[in-house]
CSV table of C-alpha atoms in Angstrom, one decimal:
chain,number,residue,atom,x,y,z
A,20,PRO,CA,14.5,-11.3,4.6
A,21,LYS,CA,13.6,-10.0,8.0
A,22,PRO,CA,12.7,-6.4,8.3
A,23,SER,CA,16.1,-4.3,9.8
A,24,SER,CA,16.2,-2.4,13.0
A,25,ALA,CA,14.4,0.3,13.0
A,26,ALA,CA,16.6,2.8,12.6
A,27,SER,CA,16.4,1.6,8.0
A,28,ASP,CA,13.2,2.5,8.1
A,29,VAL,CA,12.6,5.9,6.3
A,30,TYR,CA,9.6,8.2,6.1
A,31,LYS,CA,8.8,10.9,4.5
A,32,ARG,CA,4.5,12.8,4.4
A,33,GLN,CA,3.9,15.6,3.0
A,34,GLY,CA,0.7,17.5,4.0
A,35,ALA,CA,-2.0,17.9,0.5
A,36,THR,CA,-1.8,21.7,-0.4
A,37,GLY,CA,-5.5,23.2,1.1
A,38,VAL,CA,-6.9,26.2,-1.4
A,39,ILE,CA,-10.3,26.0,0.5
A,40,ALA,CA,-10.6,24.5,4.3
A,41,PRO,CA,-9.9,27.4,7.0
A,42,GLU,CA,-6.2,27.6,8.4
A,43,GLY,CA,-5.6,26.6,12.6
A,44,VAL,CA,-6.5,23.5,13.5
A,45,CYS,CA,-6.7,20.2,11.6
A,46,ASP,CA,-5.0,21.4,9.1
A,47,SER,CA,-2.6,18.9,7.4
A,48,GLY,CA,0.5,19.6,8.6
A,49,TRP,CA,-1.2,18.4,11.4
A,50,PHE,CA,-2.4,15.2,10.2
A,51,ALA,CA,1.0,14.5,8.5
A,52,GLU,CA,3.1,14.7,11.6
A,53,THR,CA,-0.2,13.1,14.2
A,54,ILE,CA,0.4,10.7,11.1
A,55,GLN,CA,4.0,10.9,11.6
A,56,ALA,CA,3.9,10.3,15.0
A,57,SER,CA,2.3,7.7,15.5
A,58,PHE,CA,4.3,5.8,13.4
A,59,PHE,CA,7.4,6.3,15.5
A,60,THR,CA,5.8,5.1,18.4
A,61,GLN,CA,4.7,1.9,16.5
A,62,LEU,CA,8.4,0.5,15.3
A,63,ALA,CA,10.1,1.7,18.4
A,64,ALA,CA,7.4,-1.0,20.0
A,65,ASP,CA,7.7,-3.2,17.3
A,66,PRO,CA,10.2,-2.6,14.5
A,67,ALA,CA,9.3,-5.5,12.0
A,68,THR,CA,5.4,-4.5,11.9
A,69,PRO,CA,5.0,-4.6,8.3
A,70,LEU,CA,4.7,-1.5,6.2
A,71,ASP,CA,1.5,-1.8,5.3
A,72,GLN,CA,0.0,-2.2,9.6
A,73,LEU,CA,1.9,0.6,10.2
A,74,ILE,CA,0.4,2.8,7.3
A,75,SER,CA,-3.2,2.2,8.0
A,76,LYS,CA,-3.3,2.4,12.2
A,77,ALA,CA,-1.0,5.8,10.9
A,78,THR,CA,-3.6,6.3,9.8
A,79,GLN,CA,-6.5,5.4,11.7
A,80,THR,CA,-5.1,7.0,14.6
A,81,ALA,CA,-4.6,10.9,13.2
A,82,SER,CA,-8.6,10.3,12.1
A,83,GLU,CA,-9.3,9.8,15.3
A,84,GLN,CA,-8.0,12.4,16.4
A,85,PHE,CA,-9.0,14.6,13.9
A,86,ALA,CA,-13.2,13.4,14.0
A,87,ARG,CA,-12.1,14.6,18.7
A,88,LEU,CA,-10.7,18.4,17.5
A,89,ALA,CA,-11.8,19.5,14.0
A,90,PRO,CA,-14.3,22.1,13.7
A,91,LEU,CA,-18.1,20.3,12.7
A,92,SER,CA,-17.6,22.5,10.6
A,93,MET,CA,-14.9,21.1,8.8
A,94,ARG,CA,-16.4,17.3,10.1
A,95,ASN,CA,-19.1,17.2,7.9
A,96,HIS,CA,-17.6,19.1,4.8
A,97,SER,CA,-14.5,16.3,3.3
A,98,PRO,CA,-13.1,18.8,0.9
A,99,TRP,CA,-12.3,20.5,4.2
A,100,TRP,CA,-10.4,17.6,5.8
A,101,PRO,CA,-7.2,17.4,5.5
A,102,SER,CA,-4.8,14.3,3.9
A,103,SER,CA,-1.1,13.7,3.3
A,104,THR,CA,0.9,12.0,0.9
A,105,LEU,CA,4.0,9.1,1.7
A,106,VAL,CA,7.1,7.2,0.9
A,107,LEU,CA,8.5,5.0,3.3
A,108,VAL,CA,11.1,3.1,3.0
A,109,ARG,CA,12.3,-0.1,4.8
A,110,VAL,CA,15.9,-2.3,4.0
A,111,LEU,CA,15.4,-6.1,4.0
A,112,ASP,CA,18.9,-8.0,5.3
A,113,SER,CA,20.4,-10.4,2.8
A,114,ASN,CA,22.4,-12.3,2.9
A,115,GLY,CA,24.4,-11.1,-0.4
A,116,PRO,CA,26.5,-8.6,-1.7
A,117,ALA,CA,23.5,-6.6,-2.2
A,118,THR,CA,19.9,-6.1,-0.6
A,119,GLU,CA,16.0,-5.0,-1.3
A,120,LEU,CA,14.1,-1.9,-0.5
A,121,ASP,CA,10.5,-2.6,0.9
A,122,VAL,CA,9.2,0.5,-0.9
A,123,ARG,CA,5.6,1.4,0.2
A,124,VAL,CA,4.1,5.1,-1.7
A,125,VAL,CA,0.8,6.7,-1.8
A,126,GLY,CA,0.6,10.2,-3.4
A,127,ASP,CA,1.9,12.7,-5.3
A,128,SER,CA,5.6,12.4,-3.8
A,129,ASP,CA,8.4,10.7,-6.3
A,130,LEU,CA,10.8,8.0,-4.4
A,131,ALA,CA,14.0,6.9,-6.4
A,132,ILE,CA,17.4,5.0,-6.7
A,133,VAL,CA,19.9,6.2,-8.8
A,134,GLY,CA,22.8,3.7,-9.0
A,135,GLY,CA,26.4,4.2,-8.5
A,136,ASN,CA,26.5,3.6,-12.5
A,137,GLY,CA,24.3,7.6,-13.3
A,138,GLU,CA,20.8,4.5,-13.3
A,139,VAL,CA,17.9,5.7,-12.7
A,140,ARG,CA,14.4,3.7,-11.1
A,141,THR,CA,12.0,5.2,-10.1
A,142,VAL,CA,9.2,3.8,-8.3
A,143,ARG,CA,5.8,6.8,-8.6
A,144,ASP,CA,1.7,6.1,-7.9
A,145,ASP,CA,0.5,8.2,-11.2
A,146,ARG,CA,-3.1,7.1,-10.3
A,147,HIS,CA,-3.5,11.1,-8.7
A,148,THR,CA,-2.3,12.2,-12.0
A,149,GLN,CA,-4.1,9.6,-13.9
A,150,TYR,CA,-7.2,10.7,-12.3
A,151,CYS,CA,-6.4,14.6,-12.5
A,152,SER,CA,-5.5,15.7,-15.9
A,153,GLY,CA,-9.0,16.3,-17.5
A,154,LEU,CA,-9.7,18.2,-13.7
A,155,TYR,CA,-7.4,21.3,-14.0
A,156,GLU,CA,-8.6,22.0,-17.2
A,157,GLU,CA,-10.0,25.3,-15.9
A,158,VAL,CA,-7.5,26.2,-14.0
A,159,MET,CA,-4.5,26.0,-16.1
A,160,ALA,CA,-6.0,27.8,-19.0
A,161,ALA,CA,-7.2,31.0,-17.0
A,162,LEU,CA,-3.2,30.7,-15.9
A,163,ARG,CA,-2.6,30.6,-19.4
A,164,ASP,CA,-4.3,33.3,-20.7
A,165,GLY,CA,-2.5,35.5,-18.2
A,166,VAL,CA,-5.1,36.3,-15.7
A,167,GLY,CA,-2.9,35.2,-12.7
A,168,TYR,CA,-3.8,33.6,-8.7
A,169,ASP,CA,-5.1,36.9,-7.6
A,170,SER,CA,-7.8,36.5,-10.3
A,171,ASP,CA,-11.9,35.5,-9.2
A,172,ARG,CA,-11.9,33.0,-12.5
A,173,PHE,CA,-8.7,31.7,-11.3
A,174,ARG,CA,-9.8,31.0,-7.9
A,175,ASN,CA,-13.5,30.0,-8.7
A,176,ALA,CA,-11.8,27.2,-11.2
A,177,LEU,CA,-9.3,26.1,-8.5
A,178,ALA,CA,-12.1,25.8,-5.8
A,179,ALA,CA,-14.5,23.8,-7.3
A,180,ALA,CA,-11.6,21.7,-9.6
A,181,VAL,CA,-10.5,20.6,-5.7
A,182,THR,CA,-14.0,20.3,-4.4
A,183,THR,CA,-14.9,17.0,-6.9
A,184,GLU,CA,-11.5,15.6,-6.5
A,185,ARG,CA,-10.9,15.5,-3.3
A,186,GLN,CA,-15.1,14.2,-3.0
A,187,ASN,CA,-14.0,11.2,-4.9
A,188,ARG,CA,-11.3,10.9,-3.7
A,189,ASN,CA,-9.9,7.2,-2.5
A,190,ARG,CA,-11.5,5.3,-3.8
A,191,PRO,CA,-10.8,2.0,-6.1
A,192,ASP,CA,-11.1,4.2,-9.3
A,193,THR,CA,-9.9,7.8,-8.5
A,194,TYR,CA,-7.4,7.7,-7.1
A,195,TRP,CA,-6.1,6.8,-2.5
A,196,VAL,CA,-4.2,10.1,-0.5
A,197,LEU,CA,-3.9,9.7,3.7
A,198,ALA,CA,-7.0,11.5,4.6
A,199,PRO,CA,-9.9,10.4,7.8
A,200,GLU,CA,-10.9,8.1,5.2
A,201,PRO,CA,-10.5,4.3,5.6
A,202,PHE,CA,-7.6,3.3,4.6
A,203,ALA,CA,-7.3,-0.4,4.4
A,204,PRO,CA,-3.6,-2.5,3.7
A,205,GLY,CA,-2.7,-2.7,0.3
A,206,ASN,CA,-3.7,0.6,-0.9
A,207,ALA,CA,-0.5,1.6,-1.1
A,208,VAL,CA,1.4,1.3,-4.1
A,209,SER,CA,3.7,-1.1,-2.8
A,210,THR,CA,7.0,-3.6,-4.5
A,211,SER,CA,10.9,-4.4,-3.9
A,212,VAL,CA,14.0,-3.2,-5.1
A,213,PRO,CA,17.5,-4.6,-5.6
A,214,LEU,CA,19.7,-2.7,-2.9
A,215,ASN,CA,23.2,-2.2,-4.1
A,216,PRO,CA,26.3,-0.6,-2.6
A,217,GLY,CA,26.8,3.3,-3.9
A,218,ASP,CA,22.9,3.5,-4.5
A,219,ARG,CA,21.8,6.9,-3.0
A,220,ILE,CA,17.8,7.0,-2.1
A,221,ILE,CA,16.4,9.8,-2.8
A,222,LEU,CA,13.0,10.8,-1.7
A,223,CYS,CA,10.8,13.8,-2.7
A,224,SER,CA,7.5,15.7,-2.6
A,225,ASP,CA,6.1,17.3,-5.9
A,226,GLY,CA,7.5,20.4,-5.1
A,227,ALA,CA,10.7,19.9,-5.3
A,228,ALA,CA,10.2,17.9,-8.9
A,229,ARG,CA,9.2,21.0,-9.4
A,230,GLY,CA,12.6,22.1,-11.3
A,231,HIS,CA,12.3,19.2,-13.4
A,232,ALA,CA,8.5,17.6,-14.1
A,233,VAL,CA,6.5,21.5,-14.0
A,234,PHE,CA,9.5,23.9,-15.7
A,235,GLY,CA,11.4,21.2,-17.6
A,236,LEU,CA,15.2,22.5,-15.9
A,237,GLU,CA,16.0,19.3,-17.4
A,238,GLU,CA,14.8,15.6,-18.5
A,239,ALA,CA,13.1,13.5,-14.4
A,240,HIS,CA,15.9,11.3,-14.5
A,241,GLU,CA,18.4,13.7,-14.9
A,242,GLY,CA,17.2,15.8,-11.7
A,243,PHE,CA,17.2,12.9,-10.1
A,244,ARG,CA,21.0,12.1,-10.2
A,245,ALA,CA,21.4,15.4,-9.9
A,246,PHE,CA,19.7,15.4,-5.9
A,247,ALA,CA,21.6,12.2,-6.0
A,248,THR,CA,24.7,14.0,-6.3
A,249,GLY,CA,24.5,17.4,-6.1
A,250,ASP,CA,23.3,20.5,-3.4
A,251,LEU,CA,20.7,19.8,-2.9
A,252,ARG,CA,19.8,23.4,-0.5
A,253,SER,CA,21.1,24.7,-4.7
A,254,LEU,CA,18.6,22.9,-6.5
A,255,LEU,CA,16.1,23.9,-4.4
A,256,GLN,CA,16.5,27.2,-5.2
A,257,ARG,CA,16.2,26.8,-8.3
A,258,VAL,CA,13.5,25.6,-8.0
A,259,ARG,CA,12.4,28.8,-6.1
A,260,ALA,CA,14.0,30.5,-8.9
A,261,ALA,CA,12.2,29.8,-11.4
A,262,GLU,CA,8.7,29.8,-9.6
A,263,ASP,CA,9.8,33.2,-9.4
A,264,LYS,CA,10.0,34.4,-12.3
A,265,ASP,CA,7.0,33.1,-13.6
A,266,HIS,CA,5.4,34.5,-10.4
A,267,GLU,CA,1.7,34.2,-12.4
A,268,GLY,CA,2.3,30.9,-14.0
A,269,LYS,CA,1.5,31.7,-17.4
A,270,THR,CA,4.2,30.3,-18.9
A,271,ALA,CA,4.6,27.4,-16.4
A,272,PRO,CA,1.0,26.4,-15.7
A,273,ARG,CA,0.9,24.9,-11.8
A,274,GLY,CA,-2.0,25.0,-8.9
A,275,THR,CA,-0.1,27.5,-6.1
A,276,ARG,CA,2.5,29.3,-7.0
A,277,HIS,CA,5.0,27.9,-5.4
A,278,ASP,CA,4.8,24.6,-3.8
A,279,ASP,CA,6.5,23.6,-0.3
A,280,ALA,CA,9.8,20.9,-1.9
A,281,THR,CA,11.6,18.9,0.8
A,282,VAL,CA,14.1,15.9,-0.7
A,283,LEU,CA,16.0,13.2,1.3
A,284,ARG,CA,18.6,11.6,-0.2
A,285,LEU,CA,19.6,8.5,1.3
A,286,SER,CA,23.2,6.0,1.2
A,287,PHE,CA,24.0,3.2,3.2
A,288,THR,CA,26.9,1.1,3.7
A,289,TRP,CA,28.1,-2.7,4.0
């Protein structure tokens, strides 16, 4: 199969949450947008560029800009460096009734393919979750004890956990994320999955997935089915309502009171 036109390459990126870094220039939102701009510039020049090459070059471009623009104090302290997750799909042409979906995932965003019969297939990068599973125990314990997000106990525990996490990221035995560090092709979760008429593709941030992943409003597959057929604004508002109800994170401990929530729903016809 050959890569299709640029219009069939779909990209979602999310600036990772920063709790220590100075606000403003070169934060994670800026880093994600810089990666995106470089990515689409490359894609416009050559729509057939391999996905891993696109990711690696775009990350390198953003990293070079970070090295030029970031304050010296920020460049010298890696826990302050920005980072971004990524979900990327490309439709591969086929002569049969179905096509292939070429997928890359980096970080804790999700991809789901929901079939017309309700079948749900997911592609996730679980390395971040696995590495951090024991790292945030004191953070979650503080919230379960009811001290809240504004307490010194929570803030100190979170700062310590984030510093340790980011000092150890982008290693084979921890997890990978797009950051001002070398990102070699092949470090993304990579797979190809069949794409059939009627399939809907869901790309969502971990904040959007909180409904099922954090608050247990439904099973994960039911959550993705809802994203495939329901009103996305209403579904995200439901997540916001759950966050507001558990304002201090005592019932459903989580690293931030609110998280940015993004969902992209795609369908293809042929």
